[in-house]
Amino acid sequence: MNAFDLSPAQIRNRLILRARQAALAARSGLPCAEGCPVGVAAVRVPVVPQVCVAPGDVVRLRSSDYRYPTGPLRLRIVRVRLDISQWYEGQWVWLEGVEITPDGQDGAWRPVLARVCALPRRFPEP
């Protein structure tokens, strides 16, 4: 894969990641990983959000609990995207699902970037 196979957003994200790695190296003094420019730290382990929601669950989110709000939201989850949520320091998670309208009917398909702390917490069953 070379730079021509990547979208501008992917290139930007990789540059941001390299800058974060360089900042981490400057603070911690870790040795450089193979292929890094001199002074850049070893690859940082991504933080994957810990969530207790699964496909089929219905979540209620306030406007402040998700990005680009259109008001309070009820969402029936179809997929939880932990693979791309690692970019958000474990604080946000991508949810994909169907919006539930106020009258209880299925609405539009919605990808939502939601705060992990706003999602319901379940206690493990004994």
PDB file of C-alpha atoms in Angstrom:
ATOM      1  CA  MET A   1       0.000   0.000   0.000  1.00  0.00           C
ATOM      2  CA  ASN A   2       1.315   3.436  -0.844  1.00  0.00           C
ATOM      3  CA  ALA A   3       0.113   7.000  -0.350  1.00  0.00           C
ATOM      4  CA  PHE A   4      -1.923   6.853  -3.568  1.00  0.00           C
ATOM      5  CA  ASP A   5      -4.102   4.057  -2.125  1.00  0.00           C
ATOM      6  CA  LEU A   6      -5.193   6.214   0.827  1.00  0.00           C
ATOM      7  CA  SER A   7      -7.890   8.849   1.052  1.00  0.00           C
ATOM      8  CA  PRO A   8      -6.966  12.348   2.272  1.00  0.00           C
ATOM      9  CA  ALA A   9      -8.665  11.569   5.609  1.00  0.00           C
ATOM     10  CA  GLN A  10      -6.616   8.395   6.053  1.00  0.00           C
ATOM     11  CA  ILE A  11      -3.389  10.270   5.299  1.00  0.00           C
ATOM     12  CA  ARG A  12      -4.372  12.990   7.790  1.00  0.00           C
ATOM     13  CA  ASN A  13      -5.143  10.404  10.477  1.00  0.00           C
ATOM     14  CA  ARG A  14      -1.802   8.680   9.950  1.00  0.00           C
ATOM     15  CA  LEU A  15       0.027  11.999  10.218  1.00  0.00           C
ATOM     16  CA  ILE A  16      -1.833  12.784  13.448  1.00  0.00           C
ATOM     17  CA  LEU A  17      -0.894   9.359  14.824  1.00  0.00           C
ATOM     18  CA  ARG A  18       2.783   9.911  13.954  1.00  0.00           C
ATOM     19  CA  ALA A  19       2.700  13.325  15.650  1.00  0.00           C
ATOM     20  CA  ARG A  20       1.201  11.765  18.787  1.00  0.00           C
ATOM     21  CA  GLN A  21       3.885   9.084  18.743  1.00  0.00           C
ATOM     22  CA  ALA A  22       6.586  11.733  18.451  1.00  0.00           C
ATOM     23  CA  ALA A  23       5.121  13.692  21.375  1.00  0.00           C
ATOM     24  CA  LEU A  24       4.953  10.528  23.462  1.00  0.00           C
ATOM     25  CA  ALA A  25       8.594   9.753  22.635  1.00  0.00           C
ATOM     26  CA  ALA A  26       9.670  13.223  23.679  1.00  0.00           C
ATOM     27  CA  ARG A  27       7.937  12.825  27.056  1.00  0.00           C
ATOM     28  CA  SER A  28       8.857   9.233  27.836  1.00  0.00           C
ATOM     29  CA  GLY A  29      12.232   8.764  26.166  1.00  0.00           C
ATOM     30  CA  LEU A  30      11.221   5.416  24.627  1.00  0.00           C
ATOM     31  CA  PRO A  31      13.380   4.048  21.811  1.00  0.00           C
ATOM     32  CA  CYS A  32      12.279   4.482  18.237  1.00  0.00           C
ATOM     33  CA  ALA A  33      10.391   1.651  16.548  1.00  0.00           C
ATOM     34  CA  GLU A  34      11.685   0.264  13.263  1.00  0.00           C
ATOM     35  CA  GLY A  35      10.825   2.572  10.371  1.00  0.00           C
ATOM     36  CA  CYS A  36      10.162   5.619  12.571  1.00  0.00           C
ATOM     37  CA  PRO A  37      12.044   8.846  12.088  1.00  0.00           C
ATOM     38  CA  VAL A  38      14.768   9.467  14.665  1.00  0.00           C
ATOM     39  CA  GLY A  39      13.268  10.483  18.011  1.00  0.00           C
ATOM     40  CA  VAL A  40       9.828   8.947  17.420  1.00  0.00           C
ATOM     41  CA  ALA A  41       8.539   6.499  20.033  1.00  0.00           C
ATOM     42  CA  ALA A  42       7.531   2.904  19.534  1.00  0.00           C
ATOM     43  CA  VAL A  43       3.943   2.461  18.347  1.00  0.00           C
ATOM     44  CA  ARG A  44       1.477   3.257  21.089  1.00  0.00           C
ATOM     45  CA  VAL A  45      -1.072   0.636  22.021  1.00  0.00           C
ATOM     46  CA  PRO A  46      -4.502   1.963  21.011  1.00  0.00           C
ATOM     47  CA  VAL A  47      -7.176   2.367  23.671  1.00  0.00           C
ATOM     48  CA  VAL A  48     -10.297   0.419  22.721  1.00  0.00           C
ATOM     49  CA  PRO A  49     -13.470   1.598  24.451  1.00  0.00           C
ATOM     50  CA  GLN A  50     -15.107  -0.806  26.894  1.00  0.00           C
ATOM     51  CA  VAL A  51     -18.833  -0.824  26.221  1.00  0.00           C
ATOM     52  CA  CYS A  52     -21.708  -2.989  27.441  1.00  0.00           C
ATOM     53  CA  VAL A  53     -24.043  -2.556  24.478  1.00  0.00           C
ATOM     54  CA  ALA A  54     -24.660  -5.092  21.754  1.00  0.00           C
ATOM     55  CA  PRO A  55     -26.658  -5.391  18.546  1.00  0.00           C
ATOM     56  CA  GLY A  56     -30.366  -5.334  19.318  1.00  0.00           C
ATOM     57  CA  ASP A  57     -30.031  -3.045  22.358  1.00  0.00           C
ATOM     58  CA  VAL A  58     -31.891   0.258  22.375  1.00  0.00           C
ATOM     59  CA  VAL A  59     -29.995   3.235  23.785  1.00  0.00           C
ATOM     60  CA  ARG A  60     -31.266   6.693  24.669  1.00  0.00           C
ATOM     61  CA  LEU A  61     -28.826   9.542  24.131  1.00  0.00           C
ATOM     62  CA  ARG A  62     -29.174  13.190  25.071  1.00  0.00           C
ATOM     63  CA  SER A  63     -27.979  15.855  22.633  1.00  0.00           C
ATOM     64  CA  SER A  64     -24.760  16.277  24.620  1.00  0.00           C
ATOM     65  CA  ASP A  65     -24.005  12.528  24.495  1.00  0.00           C
ATOM     66  CA  TYR A  66     -23.312  12.232  20.778  1.00  0.00           C
ATOM     67  CA  ARG A  67     -21.693  14.254  18.016  1.00  0.00           C
ATOM     68  CA  TYR A  68     -23.728  16.331  15.542  1.00  0.00           C
ATOM     69  CA  PRO A  69     -26.957  16.041  17.523  1.00  0.00           C
ATOM     70  CA  THR A  70     -30.446  16.606  16.192  1.00  0.00           C
ATOM     71  CA  GLY A  71     -32.013  16.362  19.645  1.00  0.00           C
ATOM     72  CA  PRO A  72     -32.536  13.408  21.991  1.00  0.00           C
ATOM     73  CA  LEU A  73     -32.022  10.102  20.207  1.00  0.00           C
ATOM     74  CA  ARG A  74     -33.292   6.547  20.627  1.00  0.00           C
ATOM     75  CA  LEU A  75     -31.201   4.129  18.604  1.00  0.00           C
ATOM     76  CA  ARG A  76     -31.601   0.388  18.050  1.00  0.00           C
ATOM     77  CA  ILE A  77     -28.022  -0.778  17.667  1.00  0.00           C
ATOM     78  CA  VAL A  78     -27.113  -2.901  14.669  1.00  0.00           C
ATOM     79  CA  ARG A  79     -23.318  -2.727  15.002  1.00  0.00           C
ATOM     80  CA  VAL A  80     -20.744  -1.401  17.480  1.00  0.00           C
ATOM     81  CA  ARG A  81     -17.604  -0.230  15.617  1.00  0.00           C
ATOM     82  CA  LEU A  82     -14.756  -0.787  18.093  1.00  0.00           C
ATOM     83  CA  ASP A  83     -12.302  -1.101  15.197  1.00  0.00           C
ATOM     84  CA  ILE A  84     -12.551   2.601  14.338  1.00  0.00           C
ATOM     85  CA  SER A  85     -13.391   3.828  17.827  1.00  0.00           C
ATOM     86  CA  GLN A  86      -9.776   3.422  18.994  1.00  0.00           C
ATOM     87  CA  TRP A  87      -8.955   6.871  17.585  1.00  0.00           C
ATOM     88  CA  TYR A  88     -10.973   8.541  20.340  1.00  0.00           C
ATOM     89  CA  GLU A  89      -8.867   7.577  23.400  1.00  0.00           C
ATOM     90  CA  GLY A  90     -11.573   5.189  24.625  1.00  0.00           C
ATOM     91  CA  GLN A  91     -13.942   8.090  25.343  1.00  0.00           C
ATOM     92  CA  TRP A  92     -16.176   7.767  22.261  1.00  0.00           C
ATOM     93  CA  VAL A  93     -17.539   4.798  20.336  1.00  0.00           C
ATOM     94  CA  TRP A  94     -19.129   4.484  16.889  1.00  0.00           C
ATOM     95  CA  LEU A  95     -22.589   2.963  16.938  1.00  0.00           C
ATOM     96  CA  GLU A  96     -24.584   2.103  13.838  1.00  0.00           C
ATOM     97  CA  GLY A  97     -28.281   1.513  14.023  1.00  0.00           C
ATOM     98  CA  VAL A  98     -31.833   2.512  13.265  1.00  0.00           C
ATOM     99  CA  GLU A  99     -33.264   5.642  14.853  1.00  0.00           C
ATOM    100  CA  ILE A 100     -36.542   5.037  16.658  1.00  0.00           C
ATOM    101  CA  THR A 101     -39.088   7.809  16.128  1.00  0.00           C
ATOM    102  CA  PRO A 102     -41.146   9.275  19.007  1.00  0.00           C
ATOM    103  CA  ASP A 103     -44.122   7.092  18.008  1.00  0.00           C
ATOM    104  CA  GLY A 104     -41.975   3.924  18.286  1.00  0.00           C
ATOM    105  CA  GLN A 105     -41.538   3.275  14.551  1.00  0.00           C
ATOM    106  CA  ASP A 106     -38.237   2.557  12.837  1.00  0.00           C
ATOM    107  CA  GLY A 107     -36.712   5.652  11.320  1.00  0.00           C
ATOM    108  CA  ALA A 108     -33.557   6.363   9.362  1.00  0.00           C
ATOM    109  CA  TRP A 109     -30.261   4.483   9.487  1.00  0.00           C
ATOM    110  CA  ARG A 110     -27.823   6.428  11.704  1.00  0.00           C
ATOM    111  CA  PRO A 111     -24.113   6.112  12.372  1.00  0.00           C
ATOM    112  CA  VAL A 112     -23.506   7.848  15.720  1.00  0.00           C
ATOM    113  CA  LEU A 113     -20.321   8.790  17.553  1.00  0.00           C
ATOM    114  CA  ALA A 114     -21.449   8.470  21.188  1.00  0.00           C
ATOM    115  CA  ARG A 115     -19.793   9.086  24.557  1.00  0.00           C
ATOM    116  CA  VAL A 116     -18.899   5.803  26.247  1.00  0.00           C
ATOM    117  CA  CYS A 117     -19.901   7.228  29.648  1.00  0.00           C
ATOM    118  CA  ALA A 118     -23.431   7.919  28.326  1.00  0.00           C
ATOM    119  CA  LEU A 119     -24.095   4.288  27.431  1.00  0.00           C
ATOM    120  CA  PRO A 120     -25.900   2.001  29.880  1.00  0.00           C
ATOM    121  CA  ARG A 121     -23.777  -0.037  32.245  1.00  0.00           C
ATOM    122  CA  ARG A 122     -24.605  -3.649  33.033  1.00  0.00           C
ATOM    123  CA  PHE A 123     -23.366  -5.567  36.003  1.00  0.00           C
ATOM    124  CA  PRO A 124     -21.971  -9.056  35.354  1.00  0.00           C
ATOM    125  CA  GLU A 125     -24.393 -11.828  36.196  1.00  0.00           C
ATOM    126  CA  PRO A 126     -23.261 -14.118  39.045  1.00  0.00           C
TER     127      PRO A 126
END
